Short mmCIF file of N, CA and C and ligand atoms in Angstrom, two decimals:
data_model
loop_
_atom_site.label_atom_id
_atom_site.label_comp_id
_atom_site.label_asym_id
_atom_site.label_seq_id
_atom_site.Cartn_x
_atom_site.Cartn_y
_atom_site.Cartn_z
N UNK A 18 -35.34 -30.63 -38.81
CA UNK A 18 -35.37 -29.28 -38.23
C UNK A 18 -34.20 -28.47 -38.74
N UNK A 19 -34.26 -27.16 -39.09
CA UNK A 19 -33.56 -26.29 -39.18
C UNK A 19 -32.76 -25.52 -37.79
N UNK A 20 -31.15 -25.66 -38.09
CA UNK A 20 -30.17 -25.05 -37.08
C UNK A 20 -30.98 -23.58 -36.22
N UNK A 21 -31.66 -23.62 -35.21
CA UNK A 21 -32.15 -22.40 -34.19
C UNK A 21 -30.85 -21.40 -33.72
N UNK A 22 -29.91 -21.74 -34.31
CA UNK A 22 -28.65 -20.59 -33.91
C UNK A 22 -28.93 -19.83 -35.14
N UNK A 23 -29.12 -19.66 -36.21
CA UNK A 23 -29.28 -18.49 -36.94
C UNK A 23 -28.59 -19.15 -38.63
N UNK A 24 -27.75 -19.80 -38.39
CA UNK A 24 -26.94 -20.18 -39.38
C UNK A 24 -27.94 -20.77 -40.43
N UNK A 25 -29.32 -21.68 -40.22
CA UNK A 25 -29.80 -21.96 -40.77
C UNK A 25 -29.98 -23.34 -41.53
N UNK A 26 -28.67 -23.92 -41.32
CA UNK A 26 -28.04 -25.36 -41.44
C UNK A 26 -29.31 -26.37 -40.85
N UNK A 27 -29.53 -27.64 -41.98
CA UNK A 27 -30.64 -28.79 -41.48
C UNK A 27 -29.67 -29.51 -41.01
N UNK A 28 -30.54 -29.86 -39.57
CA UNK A 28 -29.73 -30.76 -38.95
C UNK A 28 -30.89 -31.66 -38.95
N UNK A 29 -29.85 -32.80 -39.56
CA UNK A 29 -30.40 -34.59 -38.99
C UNK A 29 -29.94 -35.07 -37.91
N UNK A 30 -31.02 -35.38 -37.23
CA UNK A 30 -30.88 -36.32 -35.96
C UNK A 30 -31.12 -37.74 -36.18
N UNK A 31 -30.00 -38.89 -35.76
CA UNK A 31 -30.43 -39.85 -36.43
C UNK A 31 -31.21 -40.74 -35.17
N UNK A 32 -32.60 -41.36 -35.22
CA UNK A 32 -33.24 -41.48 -34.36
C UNK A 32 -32.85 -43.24 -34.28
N UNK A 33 -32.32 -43.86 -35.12
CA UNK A 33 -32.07 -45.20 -35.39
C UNK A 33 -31.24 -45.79 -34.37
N UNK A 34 -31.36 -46.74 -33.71
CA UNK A 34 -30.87 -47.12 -32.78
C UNK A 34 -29.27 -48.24 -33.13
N UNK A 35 -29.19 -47.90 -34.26
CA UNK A 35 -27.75 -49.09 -34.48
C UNK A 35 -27.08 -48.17 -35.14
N UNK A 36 -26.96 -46.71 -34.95
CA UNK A 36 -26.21 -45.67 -35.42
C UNK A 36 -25.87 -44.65 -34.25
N UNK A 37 -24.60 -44.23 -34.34
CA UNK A 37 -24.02 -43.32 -33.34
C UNK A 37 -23.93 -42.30 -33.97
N UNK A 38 -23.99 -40.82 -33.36
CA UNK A 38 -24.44 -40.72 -32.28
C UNK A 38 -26.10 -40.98 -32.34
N UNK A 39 -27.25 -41.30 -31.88
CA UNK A 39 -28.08 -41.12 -31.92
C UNK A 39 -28.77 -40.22 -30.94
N UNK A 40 -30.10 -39.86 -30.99
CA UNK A 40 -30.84 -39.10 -29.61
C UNK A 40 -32.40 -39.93 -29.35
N UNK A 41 -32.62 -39.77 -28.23
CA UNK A 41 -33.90 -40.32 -27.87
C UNK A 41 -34.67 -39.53 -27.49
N UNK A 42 -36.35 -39.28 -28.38
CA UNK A 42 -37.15 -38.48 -28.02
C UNK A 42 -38.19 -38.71 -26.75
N UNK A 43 -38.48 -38.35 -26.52
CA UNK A 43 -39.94 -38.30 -25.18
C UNK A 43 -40.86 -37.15 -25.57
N UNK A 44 -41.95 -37.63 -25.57
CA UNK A 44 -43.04 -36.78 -25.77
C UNK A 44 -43.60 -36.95 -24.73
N UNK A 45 -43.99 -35.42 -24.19
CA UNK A 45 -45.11 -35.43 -23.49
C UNK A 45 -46.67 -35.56 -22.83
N UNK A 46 -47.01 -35.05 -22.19
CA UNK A 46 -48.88 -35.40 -22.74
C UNK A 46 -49.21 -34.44 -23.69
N UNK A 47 -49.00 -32.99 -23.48
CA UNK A 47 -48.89 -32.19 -24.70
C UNK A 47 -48.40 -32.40 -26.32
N UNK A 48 -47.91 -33.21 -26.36
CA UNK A 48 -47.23 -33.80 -27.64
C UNK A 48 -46.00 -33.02 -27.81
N UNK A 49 -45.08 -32.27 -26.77
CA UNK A 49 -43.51 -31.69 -26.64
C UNK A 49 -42.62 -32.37 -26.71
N UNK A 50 -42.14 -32.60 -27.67
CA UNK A 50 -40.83 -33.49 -27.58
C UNK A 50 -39.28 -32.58 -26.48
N UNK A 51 -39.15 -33.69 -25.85
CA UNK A 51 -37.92 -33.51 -25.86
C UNK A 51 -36.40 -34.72 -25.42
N UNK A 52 -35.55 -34.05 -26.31
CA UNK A 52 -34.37 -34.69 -26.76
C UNK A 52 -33.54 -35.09 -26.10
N UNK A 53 -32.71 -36.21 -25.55
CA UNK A 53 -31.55 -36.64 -25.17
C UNK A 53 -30.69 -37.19 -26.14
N UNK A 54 -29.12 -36.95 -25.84
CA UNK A 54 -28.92 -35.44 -25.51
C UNK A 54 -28.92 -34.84 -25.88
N UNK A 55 -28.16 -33.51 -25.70
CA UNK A 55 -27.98 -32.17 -26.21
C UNK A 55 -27.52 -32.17 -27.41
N UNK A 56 -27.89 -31.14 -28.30
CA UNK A 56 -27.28 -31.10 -29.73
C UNK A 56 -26.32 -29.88 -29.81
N UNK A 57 -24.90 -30.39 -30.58
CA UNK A 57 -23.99 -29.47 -30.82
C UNK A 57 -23.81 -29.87 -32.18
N UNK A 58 -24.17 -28.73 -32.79
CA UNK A 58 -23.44 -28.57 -34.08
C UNK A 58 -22.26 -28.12 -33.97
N UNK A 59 -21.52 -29.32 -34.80
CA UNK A 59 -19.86 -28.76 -34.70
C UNK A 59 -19.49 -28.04 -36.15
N UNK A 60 -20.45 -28.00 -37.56
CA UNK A 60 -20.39 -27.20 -38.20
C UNK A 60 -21.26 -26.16 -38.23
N UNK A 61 -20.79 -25.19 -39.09
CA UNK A 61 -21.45 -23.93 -39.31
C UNK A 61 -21.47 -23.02 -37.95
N UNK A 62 -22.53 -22.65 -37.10
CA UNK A 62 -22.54 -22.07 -36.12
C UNK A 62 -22.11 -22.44 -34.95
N UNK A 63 -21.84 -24.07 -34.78
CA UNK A 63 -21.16 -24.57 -33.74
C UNK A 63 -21.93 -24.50 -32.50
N UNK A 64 -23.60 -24.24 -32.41
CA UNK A 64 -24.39 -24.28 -31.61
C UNK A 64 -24.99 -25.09 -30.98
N UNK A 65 -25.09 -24.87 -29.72
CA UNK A 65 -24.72 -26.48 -28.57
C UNK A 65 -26.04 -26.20 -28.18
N UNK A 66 -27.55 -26.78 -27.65
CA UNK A 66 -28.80 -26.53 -27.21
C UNK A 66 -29.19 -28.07 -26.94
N UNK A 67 -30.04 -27.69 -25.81
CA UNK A 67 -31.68 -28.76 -25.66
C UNK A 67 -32.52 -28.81 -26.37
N UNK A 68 -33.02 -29.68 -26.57
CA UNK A 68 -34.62 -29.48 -27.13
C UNK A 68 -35.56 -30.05 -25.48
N UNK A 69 -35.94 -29.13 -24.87
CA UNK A 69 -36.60 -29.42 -23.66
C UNK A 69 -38.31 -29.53 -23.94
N UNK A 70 -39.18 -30.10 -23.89
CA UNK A 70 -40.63 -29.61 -23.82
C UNK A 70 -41.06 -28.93 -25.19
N UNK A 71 -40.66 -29.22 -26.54
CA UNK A 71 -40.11 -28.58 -27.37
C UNK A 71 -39.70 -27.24 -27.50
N UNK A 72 -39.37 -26.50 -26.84
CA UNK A 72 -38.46 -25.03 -26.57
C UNK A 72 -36.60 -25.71 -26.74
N UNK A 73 -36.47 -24.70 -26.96
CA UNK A 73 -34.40 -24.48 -27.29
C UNK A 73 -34.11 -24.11 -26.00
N UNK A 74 -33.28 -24.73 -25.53
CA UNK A 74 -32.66 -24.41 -24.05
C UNK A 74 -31.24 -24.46 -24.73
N UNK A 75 -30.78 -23.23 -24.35
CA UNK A 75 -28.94 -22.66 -24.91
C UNK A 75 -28.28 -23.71 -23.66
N UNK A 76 -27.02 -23.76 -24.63
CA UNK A 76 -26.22 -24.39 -23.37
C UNK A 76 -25.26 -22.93 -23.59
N UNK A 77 -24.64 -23.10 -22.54
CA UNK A 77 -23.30 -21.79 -22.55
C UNK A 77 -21.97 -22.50 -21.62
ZN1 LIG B 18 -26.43 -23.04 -36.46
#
């Protein structure tokens, strides 16, 4: 997926379980993923979000 703050930056999520940090998806019955935990990019835009139900939930 591409950075949803604007910057545009691909962010890898590493889904592998013998690598830190990792995140764990859940899909719904809809097929919505969403992410634990929260993603902060600490480069480029430095944009901290959910992936809830697949929608962007801002953190502030
Ligand atoms: Zn960004």
């Amino acid at each position: 997926m591409s950075c949803p703050g604007g910057c545009g930056v691909q962010i890898s999520l590493s889904l592998n379980p013998d690598r830190r940090p990792r995140w764990s998806v859940e899909t719904d019955f809809w097929g919505r993923p969403t992410m634990s935990p929260s993603i902060h990019q600490h480069r480029a835009c430095s944009c901290h979000f959910w992936v809830k139900k697949g929608l962007i939930e801002w953190c502030r």
